Each structure stands twice: as C-alpha cells, then as structure tokens.
mmCIF file of C-alpha atoms in Angstrom:
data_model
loop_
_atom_site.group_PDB
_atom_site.id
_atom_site.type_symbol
_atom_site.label_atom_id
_atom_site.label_comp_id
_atom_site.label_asym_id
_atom_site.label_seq_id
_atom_site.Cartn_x
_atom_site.Cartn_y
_atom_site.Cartn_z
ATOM 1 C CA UNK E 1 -44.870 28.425 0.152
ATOM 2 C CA UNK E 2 -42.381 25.657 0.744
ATOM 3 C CA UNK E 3 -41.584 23.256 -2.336
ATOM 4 C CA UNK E 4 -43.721 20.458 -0.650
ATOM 5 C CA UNK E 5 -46.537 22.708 -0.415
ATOM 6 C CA UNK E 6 -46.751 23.350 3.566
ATOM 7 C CA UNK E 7 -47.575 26.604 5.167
ATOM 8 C CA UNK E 8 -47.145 27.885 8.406
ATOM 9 C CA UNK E 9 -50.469 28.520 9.681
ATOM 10 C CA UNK E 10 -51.448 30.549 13.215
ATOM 11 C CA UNK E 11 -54.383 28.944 15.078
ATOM 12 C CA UNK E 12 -55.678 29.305 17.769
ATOM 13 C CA UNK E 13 -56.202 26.047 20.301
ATOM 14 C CA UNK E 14 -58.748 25.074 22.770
ATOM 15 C CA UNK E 15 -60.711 22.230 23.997
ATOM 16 C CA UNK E 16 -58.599 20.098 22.601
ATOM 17 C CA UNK E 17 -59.029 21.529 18.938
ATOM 18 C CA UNK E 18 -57.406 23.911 16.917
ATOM 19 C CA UNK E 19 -58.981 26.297 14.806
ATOM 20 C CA UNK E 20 -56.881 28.531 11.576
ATOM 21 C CA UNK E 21 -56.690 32.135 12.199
ATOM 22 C CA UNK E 22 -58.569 34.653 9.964
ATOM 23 C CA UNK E 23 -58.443 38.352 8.942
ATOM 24 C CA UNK E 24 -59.944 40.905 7.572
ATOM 25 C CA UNK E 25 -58.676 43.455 4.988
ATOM 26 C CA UNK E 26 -59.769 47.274 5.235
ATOM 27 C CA UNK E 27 -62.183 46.309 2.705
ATOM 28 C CA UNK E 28 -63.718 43.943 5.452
ATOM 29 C CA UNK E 29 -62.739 40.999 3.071
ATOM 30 C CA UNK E 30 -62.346 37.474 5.211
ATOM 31 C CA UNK E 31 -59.185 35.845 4.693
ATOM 32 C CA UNK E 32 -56.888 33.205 5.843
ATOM 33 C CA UNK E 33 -53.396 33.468 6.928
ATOM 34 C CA UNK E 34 -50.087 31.654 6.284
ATOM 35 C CA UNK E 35 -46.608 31.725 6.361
ATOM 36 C CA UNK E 36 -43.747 30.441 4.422
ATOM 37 C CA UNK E 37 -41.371 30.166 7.635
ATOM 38 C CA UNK E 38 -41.924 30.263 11.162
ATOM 39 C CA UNK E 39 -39.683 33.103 11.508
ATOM 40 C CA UNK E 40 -42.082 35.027 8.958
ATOM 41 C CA UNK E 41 -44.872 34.228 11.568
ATOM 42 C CA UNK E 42 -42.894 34.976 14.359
ATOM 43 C CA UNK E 43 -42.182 38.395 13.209
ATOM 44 C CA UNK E 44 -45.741 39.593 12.138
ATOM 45 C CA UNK E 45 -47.599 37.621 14.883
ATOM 46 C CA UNK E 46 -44.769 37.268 18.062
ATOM 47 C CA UNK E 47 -43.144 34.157 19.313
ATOM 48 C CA UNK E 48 -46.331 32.980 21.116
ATOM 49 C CA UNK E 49 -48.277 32.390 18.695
ATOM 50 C CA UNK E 50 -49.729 29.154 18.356
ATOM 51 C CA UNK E 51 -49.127 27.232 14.511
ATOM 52 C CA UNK E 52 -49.230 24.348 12.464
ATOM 53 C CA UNK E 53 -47.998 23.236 9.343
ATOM 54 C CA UNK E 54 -50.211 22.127 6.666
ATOM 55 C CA UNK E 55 -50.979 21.954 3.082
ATOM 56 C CA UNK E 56 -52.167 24.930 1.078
ATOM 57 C CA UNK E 57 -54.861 22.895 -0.614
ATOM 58 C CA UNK E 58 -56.071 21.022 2.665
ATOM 59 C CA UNK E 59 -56.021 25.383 4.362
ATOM 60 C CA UNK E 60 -58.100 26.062 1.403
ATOM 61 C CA UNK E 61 -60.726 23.467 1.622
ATOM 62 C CA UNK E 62 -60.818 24.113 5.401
ATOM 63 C CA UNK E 63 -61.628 27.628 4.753
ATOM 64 C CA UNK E 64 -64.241 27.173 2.108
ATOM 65 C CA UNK E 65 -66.935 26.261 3.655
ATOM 66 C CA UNK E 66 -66.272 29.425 5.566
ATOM 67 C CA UNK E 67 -66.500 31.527 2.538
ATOM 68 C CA UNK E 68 -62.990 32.012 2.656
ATOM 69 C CA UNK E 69 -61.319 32.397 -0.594
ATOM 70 C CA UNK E 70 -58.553 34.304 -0.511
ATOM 71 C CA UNK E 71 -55.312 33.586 1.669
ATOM 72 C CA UNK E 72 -52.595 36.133 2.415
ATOM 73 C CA UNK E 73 -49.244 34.406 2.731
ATOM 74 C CA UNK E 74 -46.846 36.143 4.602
ATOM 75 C CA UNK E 75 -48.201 39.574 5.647
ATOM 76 C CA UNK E 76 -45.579 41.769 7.343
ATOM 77 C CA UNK E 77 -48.154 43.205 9.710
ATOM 78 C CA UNK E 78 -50.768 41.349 11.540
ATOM 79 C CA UNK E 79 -52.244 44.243 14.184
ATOM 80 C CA UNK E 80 -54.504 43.196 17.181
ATOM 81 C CA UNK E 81 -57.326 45.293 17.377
ATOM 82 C CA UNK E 82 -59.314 46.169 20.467
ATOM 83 C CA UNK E 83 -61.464 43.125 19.870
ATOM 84 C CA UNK E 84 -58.637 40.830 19.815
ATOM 85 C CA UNK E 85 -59.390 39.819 16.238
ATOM 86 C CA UNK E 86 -56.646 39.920 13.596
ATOM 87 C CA UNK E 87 -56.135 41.643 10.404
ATOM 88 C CA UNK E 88 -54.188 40.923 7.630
ATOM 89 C CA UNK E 89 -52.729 43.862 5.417
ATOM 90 C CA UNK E 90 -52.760 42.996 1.448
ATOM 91 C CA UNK E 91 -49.542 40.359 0.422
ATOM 92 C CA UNK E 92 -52.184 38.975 -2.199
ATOM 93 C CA UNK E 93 -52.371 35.429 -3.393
#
C-alpha cells in the first residue's frame, strides 16, 4: 500500500457502475483484491483490466457487508477459471 493509503483495485464496470473484484482461495475463502502499483495489477491481471484507486479502509467497508474480510494485496497470480471468476493465490494481509 502506498503511503497515502490508496490501492489499486480491479473492478469490473457496467451500467454505469463499477463493482471491486473478488476471489477465492483454494480454501474457497472470499476475498478482495488490490494492488500497490498499476504495474503489479497489470502483471497478475493484463493491461485490460479495468481499476480504480481507493482507500484501503473505504475497500474494506465496501467489502464488509459482503462478508469479505480478508484482502490480498498484490497476488502474483490471478488465474481465470472456466467460469470467468477470479482467484487470488495467498499474499496474506
């Protein structure tokens, strides 16, 4: 994380909204997904992914009411699987 406390964060965008990006570890745990760069994201997710920066604290309270606790900051791989979700491998937080 940045000094200031922003994240790079993939979404995903339609309808005029956005919506964060979640994954799942093997243990089926939900979690959310950020970045410290945008070359970090880049590199795990590909250069068309859609992102935004925001706030670790505002990410968190987005994904609680999700029953998202956990986010993984800066995973090295994030694998599509044949249902197009994603999935995060362990970079604990």
């Amino acid at each position: 994380m940045s000094e200031t406390g922003l994240m790079v964060v993939p979404v995903r965008s339609g309808s005029g909204m956005v919506s964060l990006r979640c994954g799942r570890l093997p243990n089926g745990e939900r979690v959310g997904i950020a970045f410290t760069t945008e070359a970090r994201l880049v590199e795990a997710m590909g250069a068309g992914q859609a992102w935004i920066r925001l706030h670790e604290r505002a990410m968190r309270a987005m994904l609680a009411p999700l029953g998202v606790t956990r986010v993984q900051v800066d995973p090295r791989v994030v694998a599509t699987t044949p249902s197009t979700a994603r999935l995060a491998v362990p970079a604990a937080v």
